[in-house]
Short mmCIF file of C-alpha atoms in Angstrom, two decimals:
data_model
loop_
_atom_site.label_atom_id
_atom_site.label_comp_id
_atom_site.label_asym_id
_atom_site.label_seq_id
_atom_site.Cartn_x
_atom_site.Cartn_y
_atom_site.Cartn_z
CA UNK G 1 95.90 41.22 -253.52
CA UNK G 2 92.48 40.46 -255.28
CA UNK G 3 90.15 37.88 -253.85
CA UNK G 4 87.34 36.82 -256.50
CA UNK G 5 84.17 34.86 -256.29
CA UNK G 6 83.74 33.98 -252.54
CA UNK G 7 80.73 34.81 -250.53
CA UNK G 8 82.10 38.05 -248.78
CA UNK G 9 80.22 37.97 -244.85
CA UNK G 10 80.36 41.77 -244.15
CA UNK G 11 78.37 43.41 -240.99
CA UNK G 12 75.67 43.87 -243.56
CA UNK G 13 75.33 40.73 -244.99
CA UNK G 14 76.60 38.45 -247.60
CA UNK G 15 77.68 39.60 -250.39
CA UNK G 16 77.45 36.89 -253.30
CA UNK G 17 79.99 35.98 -255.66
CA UNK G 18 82.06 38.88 -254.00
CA UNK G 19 85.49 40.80 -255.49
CA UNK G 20 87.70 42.20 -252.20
CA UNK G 21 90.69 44.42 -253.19
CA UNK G 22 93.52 44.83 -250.60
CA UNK G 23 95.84 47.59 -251.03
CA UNK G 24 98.71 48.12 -248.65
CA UNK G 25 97.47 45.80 -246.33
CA UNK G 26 93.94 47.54 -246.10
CA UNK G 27 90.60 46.39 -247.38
CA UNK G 28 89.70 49.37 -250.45
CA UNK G 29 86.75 47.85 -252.16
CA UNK G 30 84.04 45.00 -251.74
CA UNK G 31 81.68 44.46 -254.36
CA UNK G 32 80.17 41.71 -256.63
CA UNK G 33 81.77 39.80 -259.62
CA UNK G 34 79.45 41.30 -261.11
CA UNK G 35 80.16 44.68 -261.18
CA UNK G 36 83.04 44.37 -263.13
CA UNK G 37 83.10 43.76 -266.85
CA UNK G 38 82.78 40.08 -267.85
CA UNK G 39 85.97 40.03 -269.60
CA UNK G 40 87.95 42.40 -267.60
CA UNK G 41 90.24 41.08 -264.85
CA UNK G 42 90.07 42.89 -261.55
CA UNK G 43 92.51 45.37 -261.23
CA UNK G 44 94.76 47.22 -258.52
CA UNK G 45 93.46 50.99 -258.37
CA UNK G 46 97.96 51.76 -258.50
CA UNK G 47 98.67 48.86 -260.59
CA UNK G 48 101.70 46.68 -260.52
CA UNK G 49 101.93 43.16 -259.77
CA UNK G 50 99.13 41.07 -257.48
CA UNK G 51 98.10 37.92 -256.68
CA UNK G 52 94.39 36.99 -257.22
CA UNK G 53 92.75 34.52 -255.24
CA UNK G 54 90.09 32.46 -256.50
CA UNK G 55 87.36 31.80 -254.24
CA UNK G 56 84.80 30.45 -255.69
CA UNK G 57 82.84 28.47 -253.66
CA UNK G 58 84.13 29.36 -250.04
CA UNK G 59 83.17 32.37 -248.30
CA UNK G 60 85.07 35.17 -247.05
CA UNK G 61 85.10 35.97 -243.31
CA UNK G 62 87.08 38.39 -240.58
CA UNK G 63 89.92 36.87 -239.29
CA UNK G 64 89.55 35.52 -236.01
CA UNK G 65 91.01 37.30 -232.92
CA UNK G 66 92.34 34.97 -229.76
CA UNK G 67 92.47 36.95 -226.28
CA UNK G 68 93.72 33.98 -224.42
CA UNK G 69 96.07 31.48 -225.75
CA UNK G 70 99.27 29.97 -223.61
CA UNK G 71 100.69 28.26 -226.71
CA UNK G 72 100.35 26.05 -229.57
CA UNK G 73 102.69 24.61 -232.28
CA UNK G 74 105.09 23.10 -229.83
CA UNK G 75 105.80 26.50 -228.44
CA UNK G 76 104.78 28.33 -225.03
CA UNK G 77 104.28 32.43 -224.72
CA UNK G 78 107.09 31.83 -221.68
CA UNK G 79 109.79 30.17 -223.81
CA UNK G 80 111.17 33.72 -223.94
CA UNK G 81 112.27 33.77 -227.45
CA UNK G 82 110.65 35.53 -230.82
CA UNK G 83 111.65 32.60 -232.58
CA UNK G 84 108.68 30.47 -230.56
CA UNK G 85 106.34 33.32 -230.89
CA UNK G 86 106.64 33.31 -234.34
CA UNK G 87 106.14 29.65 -234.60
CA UNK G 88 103.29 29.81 -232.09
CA UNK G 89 101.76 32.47 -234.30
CA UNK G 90 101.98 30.30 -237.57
CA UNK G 91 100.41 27.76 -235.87
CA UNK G 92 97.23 29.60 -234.94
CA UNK G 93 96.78 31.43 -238.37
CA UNK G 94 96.49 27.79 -239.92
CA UNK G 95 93.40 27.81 -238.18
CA UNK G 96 92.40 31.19 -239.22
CA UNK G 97 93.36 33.22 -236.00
CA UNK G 98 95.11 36.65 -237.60
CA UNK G 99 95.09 38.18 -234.53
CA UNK G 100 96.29 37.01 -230.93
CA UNK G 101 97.31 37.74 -227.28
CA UNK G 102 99.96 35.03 -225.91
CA UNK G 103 99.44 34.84 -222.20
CA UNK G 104 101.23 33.79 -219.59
CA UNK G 105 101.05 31.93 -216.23
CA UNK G 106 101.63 32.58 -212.69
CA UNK G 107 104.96 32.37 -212.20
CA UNK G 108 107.74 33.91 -210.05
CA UNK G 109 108.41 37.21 -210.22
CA UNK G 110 111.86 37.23 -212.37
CA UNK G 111 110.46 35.01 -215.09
CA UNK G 112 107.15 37.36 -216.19
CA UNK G 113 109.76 40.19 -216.57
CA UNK G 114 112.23 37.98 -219.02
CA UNK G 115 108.53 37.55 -221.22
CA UNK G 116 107.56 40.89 -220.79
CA UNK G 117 111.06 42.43 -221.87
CA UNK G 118 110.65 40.17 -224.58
CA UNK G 119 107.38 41.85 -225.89
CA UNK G 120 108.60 45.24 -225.29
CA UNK G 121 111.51 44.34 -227.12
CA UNK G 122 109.88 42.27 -230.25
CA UNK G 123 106.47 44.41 -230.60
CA UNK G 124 108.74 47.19 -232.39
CA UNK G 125 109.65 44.66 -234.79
CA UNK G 126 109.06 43.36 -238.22
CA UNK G 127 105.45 41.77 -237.67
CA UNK G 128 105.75 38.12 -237.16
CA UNK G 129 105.02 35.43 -239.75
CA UNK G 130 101.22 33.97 -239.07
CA UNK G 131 98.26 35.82 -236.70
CA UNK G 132 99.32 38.94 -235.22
CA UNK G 133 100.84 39.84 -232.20
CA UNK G 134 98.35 42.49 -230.44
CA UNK G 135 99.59 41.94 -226.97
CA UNK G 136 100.01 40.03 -223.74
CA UNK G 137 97.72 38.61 -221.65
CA UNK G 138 98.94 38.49 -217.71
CA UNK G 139 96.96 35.32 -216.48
CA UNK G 140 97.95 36.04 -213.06
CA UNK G 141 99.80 36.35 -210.52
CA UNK G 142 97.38 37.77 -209.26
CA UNK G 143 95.11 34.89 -208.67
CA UNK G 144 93.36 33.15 -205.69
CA UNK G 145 95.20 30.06 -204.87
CA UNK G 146 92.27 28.02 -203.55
CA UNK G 147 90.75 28.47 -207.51
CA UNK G 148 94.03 28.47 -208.93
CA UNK G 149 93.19 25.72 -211.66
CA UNK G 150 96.13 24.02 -213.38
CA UNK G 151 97.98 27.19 -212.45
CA UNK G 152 101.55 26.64 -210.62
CA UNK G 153 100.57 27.78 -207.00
CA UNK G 154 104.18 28.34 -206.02
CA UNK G 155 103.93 31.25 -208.78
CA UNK G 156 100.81 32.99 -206.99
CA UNK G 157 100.92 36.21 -205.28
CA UNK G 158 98.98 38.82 -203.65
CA UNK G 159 98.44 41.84 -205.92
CA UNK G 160 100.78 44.80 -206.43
CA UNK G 161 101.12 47.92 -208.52
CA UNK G 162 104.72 47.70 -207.67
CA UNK G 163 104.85 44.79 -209.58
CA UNK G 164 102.41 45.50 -212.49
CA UNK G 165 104.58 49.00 -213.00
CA UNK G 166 107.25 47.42 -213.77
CA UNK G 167 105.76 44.71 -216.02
CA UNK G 168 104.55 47.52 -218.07
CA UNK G 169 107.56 49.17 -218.21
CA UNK G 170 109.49 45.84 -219.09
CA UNK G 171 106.84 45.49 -221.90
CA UNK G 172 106.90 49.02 -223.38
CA UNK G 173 103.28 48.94 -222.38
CA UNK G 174 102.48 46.33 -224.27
CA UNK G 175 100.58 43.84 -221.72
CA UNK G 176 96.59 44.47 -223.16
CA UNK G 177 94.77 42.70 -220.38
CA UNK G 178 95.53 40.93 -216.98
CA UNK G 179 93.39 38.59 -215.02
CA UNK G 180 93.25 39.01 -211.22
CA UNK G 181 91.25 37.66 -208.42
CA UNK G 182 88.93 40.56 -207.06
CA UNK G 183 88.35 39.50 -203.29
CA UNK G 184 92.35 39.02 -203.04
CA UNK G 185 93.90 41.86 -200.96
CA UNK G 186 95.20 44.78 -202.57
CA UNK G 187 92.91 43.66 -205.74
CA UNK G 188 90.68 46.44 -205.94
CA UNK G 189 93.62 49.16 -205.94
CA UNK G 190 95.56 47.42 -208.67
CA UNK G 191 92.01 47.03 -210.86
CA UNK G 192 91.55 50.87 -210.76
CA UNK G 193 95.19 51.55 -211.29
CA UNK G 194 95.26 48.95 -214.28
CA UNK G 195 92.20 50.46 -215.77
CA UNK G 196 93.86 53.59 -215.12
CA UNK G 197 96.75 52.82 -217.20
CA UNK G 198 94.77 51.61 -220.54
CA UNK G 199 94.70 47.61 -219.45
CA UNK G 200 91.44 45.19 -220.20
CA UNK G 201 90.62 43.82 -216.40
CA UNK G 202 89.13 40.71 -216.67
CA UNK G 203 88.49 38.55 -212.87
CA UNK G 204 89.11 34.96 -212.54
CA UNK G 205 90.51 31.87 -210.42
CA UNK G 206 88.18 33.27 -207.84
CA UNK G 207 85.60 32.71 -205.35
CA UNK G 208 84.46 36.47 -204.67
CA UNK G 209 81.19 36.97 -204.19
CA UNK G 210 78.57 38.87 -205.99
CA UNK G 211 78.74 41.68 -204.37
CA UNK G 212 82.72 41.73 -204.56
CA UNK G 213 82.38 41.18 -208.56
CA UNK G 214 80.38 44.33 -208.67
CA UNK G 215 83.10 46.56 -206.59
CA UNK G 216 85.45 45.19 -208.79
CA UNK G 217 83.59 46.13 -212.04
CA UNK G 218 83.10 49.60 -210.17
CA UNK G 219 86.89 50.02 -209.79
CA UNK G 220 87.70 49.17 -213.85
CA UNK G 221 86.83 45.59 -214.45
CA UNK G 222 85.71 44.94 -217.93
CA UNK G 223 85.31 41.18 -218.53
CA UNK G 224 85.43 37.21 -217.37
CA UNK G 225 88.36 34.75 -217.73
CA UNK G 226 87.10 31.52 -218.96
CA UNK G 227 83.33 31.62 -218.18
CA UNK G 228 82.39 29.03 -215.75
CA UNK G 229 85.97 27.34 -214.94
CA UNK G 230 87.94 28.40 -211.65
CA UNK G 231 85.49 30.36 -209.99
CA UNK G 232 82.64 30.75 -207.64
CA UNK G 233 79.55 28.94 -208.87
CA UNK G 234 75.76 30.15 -209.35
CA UNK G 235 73.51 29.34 -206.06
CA UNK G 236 69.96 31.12 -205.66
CA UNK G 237 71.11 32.57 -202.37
CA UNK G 238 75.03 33.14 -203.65
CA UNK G 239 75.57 34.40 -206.96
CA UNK G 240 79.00 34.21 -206.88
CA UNK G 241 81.00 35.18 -209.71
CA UNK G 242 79.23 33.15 -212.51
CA UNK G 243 75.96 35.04 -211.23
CA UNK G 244 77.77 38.52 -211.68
CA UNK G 245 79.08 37.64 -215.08
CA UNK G 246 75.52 36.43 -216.55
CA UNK G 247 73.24 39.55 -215.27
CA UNK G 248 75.99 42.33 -215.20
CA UNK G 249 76.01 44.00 -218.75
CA UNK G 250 79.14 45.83 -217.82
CA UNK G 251 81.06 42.44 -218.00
CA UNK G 252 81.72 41.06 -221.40
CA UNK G 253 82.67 36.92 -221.18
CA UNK G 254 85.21 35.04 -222.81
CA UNK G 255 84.63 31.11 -223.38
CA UNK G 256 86.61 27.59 -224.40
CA UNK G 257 83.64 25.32 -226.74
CA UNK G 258 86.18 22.55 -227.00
CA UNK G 259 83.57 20.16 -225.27
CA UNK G 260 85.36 19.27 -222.24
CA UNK G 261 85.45 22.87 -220.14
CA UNK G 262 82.14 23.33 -220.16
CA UNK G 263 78.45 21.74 -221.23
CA UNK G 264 76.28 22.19 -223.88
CA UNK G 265 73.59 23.84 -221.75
CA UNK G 266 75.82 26.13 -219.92
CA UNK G 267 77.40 27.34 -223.06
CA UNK G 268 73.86 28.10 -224.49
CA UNK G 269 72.88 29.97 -220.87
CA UNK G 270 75.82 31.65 -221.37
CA UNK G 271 74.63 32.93 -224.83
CA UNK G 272 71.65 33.55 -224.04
CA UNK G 273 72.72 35.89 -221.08
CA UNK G 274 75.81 37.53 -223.25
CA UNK G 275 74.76 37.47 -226.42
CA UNK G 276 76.68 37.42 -229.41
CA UNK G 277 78.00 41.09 -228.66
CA UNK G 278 79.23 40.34 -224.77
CA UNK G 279 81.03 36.82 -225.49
CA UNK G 280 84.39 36.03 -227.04
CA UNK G 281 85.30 32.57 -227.99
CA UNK G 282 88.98 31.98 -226.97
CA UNK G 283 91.38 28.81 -227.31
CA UNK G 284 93.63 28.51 -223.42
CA UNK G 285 95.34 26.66 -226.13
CA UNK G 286 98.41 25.07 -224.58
CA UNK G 287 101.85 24.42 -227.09
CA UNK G 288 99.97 20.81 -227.80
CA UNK G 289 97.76 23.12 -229.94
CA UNK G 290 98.16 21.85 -233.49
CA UNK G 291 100.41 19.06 -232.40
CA UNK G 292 99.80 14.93 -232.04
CA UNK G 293 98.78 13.44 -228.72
CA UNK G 294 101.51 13.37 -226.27
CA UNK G 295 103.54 15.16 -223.41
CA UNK G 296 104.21 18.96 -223.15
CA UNK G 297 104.40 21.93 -221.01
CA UNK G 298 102.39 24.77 -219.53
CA UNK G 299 103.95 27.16 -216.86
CA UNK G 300 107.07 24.55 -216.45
CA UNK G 301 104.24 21.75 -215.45
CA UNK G 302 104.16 18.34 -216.96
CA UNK G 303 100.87 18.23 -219.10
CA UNK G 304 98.99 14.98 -221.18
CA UNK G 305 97.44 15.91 -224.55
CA UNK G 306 95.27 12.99 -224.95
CA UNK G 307 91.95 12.32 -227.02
CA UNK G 308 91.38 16.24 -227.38
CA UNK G 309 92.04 17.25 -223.56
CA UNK G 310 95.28 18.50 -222.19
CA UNK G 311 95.63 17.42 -218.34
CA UNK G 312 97.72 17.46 -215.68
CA UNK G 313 99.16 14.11 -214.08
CA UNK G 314 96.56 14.30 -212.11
CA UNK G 315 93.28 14.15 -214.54
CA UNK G 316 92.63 18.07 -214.21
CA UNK G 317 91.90 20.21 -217.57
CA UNK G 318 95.13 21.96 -218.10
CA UNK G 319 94.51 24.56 -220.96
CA UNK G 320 93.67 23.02 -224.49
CA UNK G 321 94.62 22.08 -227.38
CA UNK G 322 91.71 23.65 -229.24
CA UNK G 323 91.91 26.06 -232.28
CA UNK G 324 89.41 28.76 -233.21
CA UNK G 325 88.24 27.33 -236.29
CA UNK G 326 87.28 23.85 -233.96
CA UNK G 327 85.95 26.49 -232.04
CA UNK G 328 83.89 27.79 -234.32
CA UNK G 329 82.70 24.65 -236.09
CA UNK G 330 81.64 23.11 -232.73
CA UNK G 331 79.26 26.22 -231.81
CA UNK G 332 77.80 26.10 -235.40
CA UNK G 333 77.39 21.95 -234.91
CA UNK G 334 76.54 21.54 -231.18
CA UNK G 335 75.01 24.82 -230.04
CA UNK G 336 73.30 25.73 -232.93
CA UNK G 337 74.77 28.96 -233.66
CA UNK G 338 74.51 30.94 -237.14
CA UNK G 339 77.91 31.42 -238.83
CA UNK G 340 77.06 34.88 -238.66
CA UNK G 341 76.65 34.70 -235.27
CA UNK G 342 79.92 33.10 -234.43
CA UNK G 343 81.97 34.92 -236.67
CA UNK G 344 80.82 37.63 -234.62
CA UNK G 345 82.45 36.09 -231.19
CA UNK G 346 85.03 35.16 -232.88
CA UNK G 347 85.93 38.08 -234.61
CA UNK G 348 84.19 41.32 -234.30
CA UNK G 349 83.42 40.73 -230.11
CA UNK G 350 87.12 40.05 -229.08
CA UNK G 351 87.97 43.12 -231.39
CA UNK G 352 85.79 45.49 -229.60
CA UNK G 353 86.71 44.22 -226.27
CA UNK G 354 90.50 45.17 -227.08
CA UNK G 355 89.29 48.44 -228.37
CA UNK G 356 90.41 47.95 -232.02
CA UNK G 357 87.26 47.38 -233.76
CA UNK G 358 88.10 50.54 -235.79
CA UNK G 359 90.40 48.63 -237.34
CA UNK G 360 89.84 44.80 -236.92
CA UNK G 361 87.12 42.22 -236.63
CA UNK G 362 85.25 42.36 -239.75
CA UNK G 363 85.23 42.60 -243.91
CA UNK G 364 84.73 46.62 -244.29
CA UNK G 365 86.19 49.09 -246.21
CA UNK G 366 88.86 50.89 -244.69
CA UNK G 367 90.14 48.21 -242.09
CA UNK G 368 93.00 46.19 -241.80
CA UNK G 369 92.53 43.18 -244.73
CA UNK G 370 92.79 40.45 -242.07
CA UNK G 371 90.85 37.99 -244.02
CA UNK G 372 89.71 33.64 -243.60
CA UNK G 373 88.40 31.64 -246.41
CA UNK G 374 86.47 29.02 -245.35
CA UNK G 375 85.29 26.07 -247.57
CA UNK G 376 81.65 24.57 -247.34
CA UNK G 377 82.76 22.37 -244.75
CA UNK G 378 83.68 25.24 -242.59
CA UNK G 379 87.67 24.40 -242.86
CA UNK G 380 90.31 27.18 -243.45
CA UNK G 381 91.86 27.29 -246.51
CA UNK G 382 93.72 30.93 -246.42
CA UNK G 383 94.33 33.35 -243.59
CA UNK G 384 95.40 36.40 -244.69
CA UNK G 385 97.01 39.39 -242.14
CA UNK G 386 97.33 42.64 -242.77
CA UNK G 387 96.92 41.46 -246.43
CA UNK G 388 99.76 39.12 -246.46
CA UNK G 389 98.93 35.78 -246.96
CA UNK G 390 100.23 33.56 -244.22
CA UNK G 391 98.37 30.41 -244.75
CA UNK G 392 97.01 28.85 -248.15
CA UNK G 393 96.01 25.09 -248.53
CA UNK G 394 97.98 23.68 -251.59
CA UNK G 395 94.67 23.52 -254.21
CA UNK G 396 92.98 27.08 -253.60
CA UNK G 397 93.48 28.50 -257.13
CA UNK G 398 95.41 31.68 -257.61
CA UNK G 399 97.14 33.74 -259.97
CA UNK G 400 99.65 36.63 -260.49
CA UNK G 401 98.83 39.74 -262.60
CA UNK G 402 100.57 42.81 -263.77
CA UNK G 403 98.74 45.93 -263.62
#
């Protein structure tokens, strides 16, 4: 594939007018339009057949990379089969996510290992149709009750390596990251043991204190569930765990900008204390993700997508329904952010926070060709993964050439 004429945001800068060759699914050369004869067509270094993509007038970003999504497209990570993965996945990549870690709830003990047999059976296959699957994400069980959230309580339990052995076995070591609750009992031996065993650590659904945010960060903890939401708050005298996460540079942050979790001015704090290179933007996305007001589920609970806000029955947030590009239009529009800027959280960040940055999160040489178009209005027009394109809008121009 050959994309022509789109401003090309690399790590370096824009690159005007830009010509991006994919080759086996990997990015081989950037450079301008014009570098390349005026009447030549760009070419395939190997030749045969490829489809050129005319971008003129959009620019060319990284695809975007979601650590923490439940669902979306009418489907949930627990539904158990591929076929809703796959459907979830599509989905997302409509809104330019190429890269993504389905997550789960609490729940009882029996049902994570049904999902997590699923991944370790699934991950070995054909990749899935839309954004990648890079992972799981174990929100819980591990979780404090009293901050539990919209999280099913009856599916909350103290932590265990028992238990977290033999989710990784039912996944063929395939769960990425877990969030637990540090001040819960047995927390601090499951964080080290976690780390231990090549998982991402990030605390949540907590009230630990300061001081127990730091032992956990000590023991393997890398990063912060949902920055701000369902855990101990910021006080002078009591830090708590939003006072950990801002001043300890050891902890990288994840946050939903879908302008109901959180305010304005805490999401620019929380900038300003991160910066572009410690905070991920992420979705929580529920299955109402991409779909028209109405009922659905998260973690077998009744939830109310209405106006832009998933709830439960009772009024509480309950996930989202938000997408990354919303995501990333609403930072540009409400907090002020550069596009370079939030590419970065939305791309690069969440890539280097998995530990795949050698390979994912921006427009280089040499990585994988997971690629967004966006038009001047900031919408997605193509998401390409692994240099297949998974999502084009109807009237992006393109072309098929031989040679």
């Amino acid at each position: 594939m050959i994309i022509k004429g789109a401003d090309v945001l690399t790590p370096y800068g824009i690159t005007k007018s830009g010509l991006v060759v994919i080759e086996d699914g990997i990015i081989v050369r950037i450079s301008h339009m014009g570098d390349i004869c005026p009447d030549a067509e760009p070419r395939h270094e190997h030749g045969g057949k490829h489809r050129v993509v005319d971008g003129t007038g959009m620019t060319l970003v990284p695809g975007f990379i979601d650590i923490h999504a439940h669902g979306g497209g009418g489907c949930d990570t627990q539904d158990g089969t591929y076929d809703s993965l796959e459907r979830m996945c599509l989905a997302h990549a409509a809104h330019g996510t190429t890269g993504i870690l389905p997550t789960t709830m609490s729940s009882p003990a029996e049902t994570l290992l049904e999902v997590t047999r699923l991944f370790g059976d699934c991950m070995g296959k054909k990749a899935p149709c839309g954004a990648g699957i890079l992972g799981l994400h174990l929100e819980g069980p591990w979780l404090n009750p009293e901050w539990k959230g919209a999280q099913p309580k009856t599916g909350i339990r103290d932590p265990s390596i028992e238990e977290l052995d033999e989710l990784i076995e039912a996944s063929s070591g395939n769960i990425r990251m877990i969030t637990v609750a540090p001040e819960m009992p047995g927390a601090l031996n499951l964080i080290d043991h976690a780390a231990d065993s090549g998982i991402i650590v990030s605390l949540g659904h907590s009230s630990a204190t300061y001081d127990q945010v730091i032992a956990a960060v000590d023991e393997g903890a890398t990063h912060v569930t949902h920055a701000y939401n369902a855990m101990s708050g910021l006080h002078h005298r009591h830090p708590g765990m939003v006072g950990a996460m801002l001043s300890c540079n050891r902890l990288t942050a994840d946050v939903i900008l879908d302008g109901f979790h959180i305010h304005r001015a805490a999401a620019k704090i929380l900038m300003e204390c991160k910066g572009k290179d410690g905070l991920a933007l992420i979705t929580d996305a529920t299955m109402a993700a991409g779909m028209p007001d109405g009922e659905y589920e998260l973690g077998g609970q009744r939830v109310i997508y209405r106006d832009g806000a998933v709830r439960l029955p009772d009024g509480n947030l309950a996930g989202s329904a938000l997408t990354l590009d919303n995501a990333v239009r609403y930072a540009i529009r409400e907090l002020e952010c550069s596009l370079e800027d939030v590419i970065r959280m939305v791309s690069e960040t969440p890539a280097w926070i998995l530990g795949i940055d050698d390979k994912k999160g921006s427009v280089e040489v040499g990585k994988d060709a997971d690629l967004v178009l966006l038009d001047a209005k900031l919408q997605v027009r193509a998401t390409i993964v692994c240099g297949n394109l998974v999502y084009m809008s109807e009237d992006v121009p393109w072309q098929t050439h031989a040679g």
